[in-house]
Amino acid sequence: PDGVLDAYTAADLRVALRECIAEQPAGLVIDVSTLSVVDDIGLTVVAAVAQQAARWPGTRLIVAGASGDLVHAARTLGVEGYVSFCHDLGAAKVEISRWPVPPRRRQQIPPDRNAPGVARTVVQEFCAAEGVRGEDAAQLVASELVTNAVLHAGTPIDLTLRLIPPMLHIA
């Protein structure tokens, strides 16, 4: 983000962060070195997105390049409980490289009548490789999602499986 963060621009930051998280990264670095926070309440959007991202898709957030005033405001508002802070981008990159990357498989599936079966096979293979139990339920969920995509979208399907114990995320 760049520019001014206040109660008005916080919504724009929330949208941008959610777009990044939709790609399901293991971690996300937010470089705020060129961001001016004029209204501390705008920082709460970072905490809200971090809470949501931790639940799904399991993405953790790091704020890099924050001034002392920004870190103090984040502590006061309770943001620090949901987001890590690093003094610069380099330190954030080192920190994020230490985080474990959850097992993940992404499979592109053509939108045809074979798509649900392909999805079930992908789930079965992933569950077997990662030792996940309850693969029948996961196969059913994936099959239903892919069927809906074939019927209603008709576009190539990106099936993503991520294991963030104790949950298997299917998207």
C-alpha positions as CSV (number, residue, x, y, z in Angstrom):
1,P,0.0,0.0,0.0
2,D,1.0,3.5,-0.7
3,G,-0.4,6.9,0.3
4,V,-2.7,7.6,3.2
5,L,-4.5,5.1,5.4
6,D,-7.6,6.4,7.2
7,A,-11.1,5.4,7.8
8,Y,-12.0,6.1,4.2
9,T,-9.2,4.3,2.5
10,A,-9.2,1.3,4.8
11,A,-11.9,-0.4,2.7
12,D,-9.5,-0.2,-0.4
13,L,-6.7,-1.8,1.6
14,R,-9.1,-4.6,2.8
15,V,-10.0,-5.3,-0.8
16,A,-6.4,-5.4,-2.0
17,L,-5.4,-7.7,0.9
18,R,-8.2,-10.1,0.2
19,E,-7.3,-10.2,-3.4
20,C,-3.8,-11.2,-2.4
21,I,-5.1,-13.8,0.0
22,A,-7.4,-15.3,-2.6
23,E,-4.2,-16.8,-4.1
24,Q,-3.8,-18.8,-0.9
25,P,-0.2,-18.0,-0.1
26,A,1.3,-19.4,3.1
27,G,2.3,-15.8,4.2
28,L,1.8,-12.3,3.0
29,V,4.2,-9.4,3.6
30,I,2.6,-5.9,3.7
31,D,5.3,-3.2,3.1
32,V,3.9,-0.1,4.8
33,S,7.1,2.0,4.5
34,T,5.4,4.4,2.1
35,L,2.1,4.4,3.9
36,S,1.0,7.3,6.1
37,V,-1.5,6.4,8.8
38,V,-3.5,9.5,9.6
39,D,-6.3,7.7,11.4
40,D,-5.2,4.8,13.6
41,I,-8.6,3.1,13.3
42,G,-7.7,2.3,9.7
43,L,-5.2,-0.2,11.0
44,T,-8.0,-2.4,12.3
45,V,-8.6,-3.5,8.8
46,V,-5.2,-5.3,8.8
47,A,-6.2,-7.2,12.0
48,A,-9.6,-8.1,10.6
49,V,-8.1,-9.5,7.4
50,A,-5.4,-11.3,9.3
51,Q,-8.0,-13.0,11.5
52,Q,-10.0,-14.1,8.4
53,A,-6.9,-15.2,6.6
54,A,-5.8,-17.3,9.5
55,R,-9.1,-19.2,9.4
56,W,-9.1,-19.5,5.6
57,P,-6.9,-20.1,3.7
58,G,-4.4,-20.2,6.6
59,T,-2.3,-17.2,5.5
60,R,-0.3,-15.3,8.0
61,L,0.5,-11.6,7.7
62,I,3.7,-9.7,8.3
63,V,3.8,-5.9,8.3
64,A,7.2,-4.5,7.2
65,G,8.7,-1.0,7.3
66,A,6.3,0.3,10.0
67,S,7.3,3.4,11.9
68,G,7.5,3.4,15.6
69,D,4.3,5.4,15.8
70,L,2.5,2.9,13.6
71,V,3.7,-0.1,15.7
72,H,2.6,1.7,18.9
73,A,-0.8,2.4,17.4
74,A,-1.1,-1.2,16.3
75,R,-0.3,-2.4,19.8
76,T,-2.8,0.0,21.3
77,L,-5.6,-1.3,18.9
78,G,-4.7,-4.9,19.5
79,V,-3.5,-5.4,15.9
80,E,-0.2,-6.9,17.0
81,G,-2.1,-10.0,18.3
82,Y,-2.9,-11.0,14.7
83,V,0.0,-9.6,12.6
84,S,3.8,-9.9,12.9
85,F,5.9,-6.7,12.6
86,C,9.4,-6.4,11.1
87,H,11.4,-3.3,10.9
88,D,12.1,-3.6,7.1
89,L,11.2,-5.7,4.1
90,G,14.4,-7.7,4.2
91,A,13.7,-8.8,7.8
92,A,10.1,-9.7,6.8
93,K,11.3,-11.9,3.9
94,V,13.7,-13.7,6.3
95,E,10.9,-14.2,8.8
96,I,8.4,-15.4,6.2
97,S,10.9,-17.9,4.8
98,R,11.0,-19.6,8.2
99,W,7.3,-20.3,8.2
100,P,6.2,-23.8,7.2
101,V,4.4,-24.1,3.9
102,P,1.3,-26.2,4.2
103,P,1.0,-29.2,1.9
104,R,-0.9,-28.1,-1.2
105,R,-1.9,-29.4,-4.6
106,R,-3.4,-27.3,-7.4
107,Q,-4.9,-29.1,-10.4
108,Q,-6.4,-27.5,-13.5
109,I,-9.4,-29.5,-14.7
110,P,-11.2,-29.1,-18.1
111,P,-14.9,-28.3,-17.7
112,D,-16.3,-31.5,-19.1
113,R,-18.3,-34.6,-17.9
114,N,-15.1,-36.2,-16.5
115,A,-14.3,-33.2,-14.2
116,P,-16.0,-34.6,-11.1
117,G,-14.1,-37.9,-11.4
118,V,-10.8,-36.1,-11.9
119,A,-11.5,-34.0,-8.8
120,R,-12.3,-37.2,-6.7
121,T,-9.0,-38.8,-7.9
122,V,-7.0,-35.6,-7.1
123,V,-8.5,-35.6,-3.6
124,Q,-7.9,-39.3,-3.1
125,E,-4.2,-39.0,-4.1
126,F,-3.6,-35.9,-1.9
127,C,-5.3,-37.5,1.1
128,A,-3.3,-40.7,0.7
129,A,0.0,-38.8,0.3
130,E,-0.7,-36.6,3.4
131,G,-2.3,-39.2,5.6
132,V,-5.7,-37.4,5.7
133,R,-8.6,-39.5,7.0
134,G,-12.2,-38.9,5.9
135,E,-11.3,-38.8,2.2
136,D,-14.8,-39.9,1.2
137,A,-16.3,-36.7,2.5
138,A,-13.6,-34.6,0.9
139,Q,-14.1,-36.4,-2.4
140,L,-17.8,-35.6,-2.3
141,V,-17.2,-31.9,-1.5
142,A,-14.7,-31.6,-4.3
143,S,-16.9,-33.4,-6.8
144,E,-19.9,-31.2,-5.9
145,L,-17.8,-28.0,-6.3
146,V,-16.4,-29.1,-9.6
147,T,-19.8,-30.2,-10.9
148,N,-21.2,-26.7,-10.0
149,A,-18.3,-25.1,-11.8
150,V,-18.9,-27.2,-14.9
151,L,-22.6,-26.5,-14.9
152,H,-22.6,-22.8,-14.0
153,A,-19.3,-21.4,-15.2
154,G,-18.1,-23.7,-18.0
155,T,-14.6,-22.4,-17.7
156,P,-11.4,-24.3,-16.8
157,I,-11.4,-25.2,-13.1
158,D,-8.5,-24.7,-10.7
159,L,-9.0,-27.2,-7.9
160,T,-6.8,-26.4,-4.9
161,L,-6.3,-28.6,-1.9
162,R,-4.4,-27.3,1.2
163,L,-3.8,-29.2,4.4
164,I,-3.8,-26.9,7.5
165,P,-4.3,-29.4,10.3
166,P,-6.8,-30.3,11.4
167,M,-8.6,-29.1,8.2
168,L,-8.4,-29.9,4.6
169,H,-9.3,-26.8,2.6
170,I,-10.9,-27.4,-0.8
171,A,-11.3,-24.5,-3.2
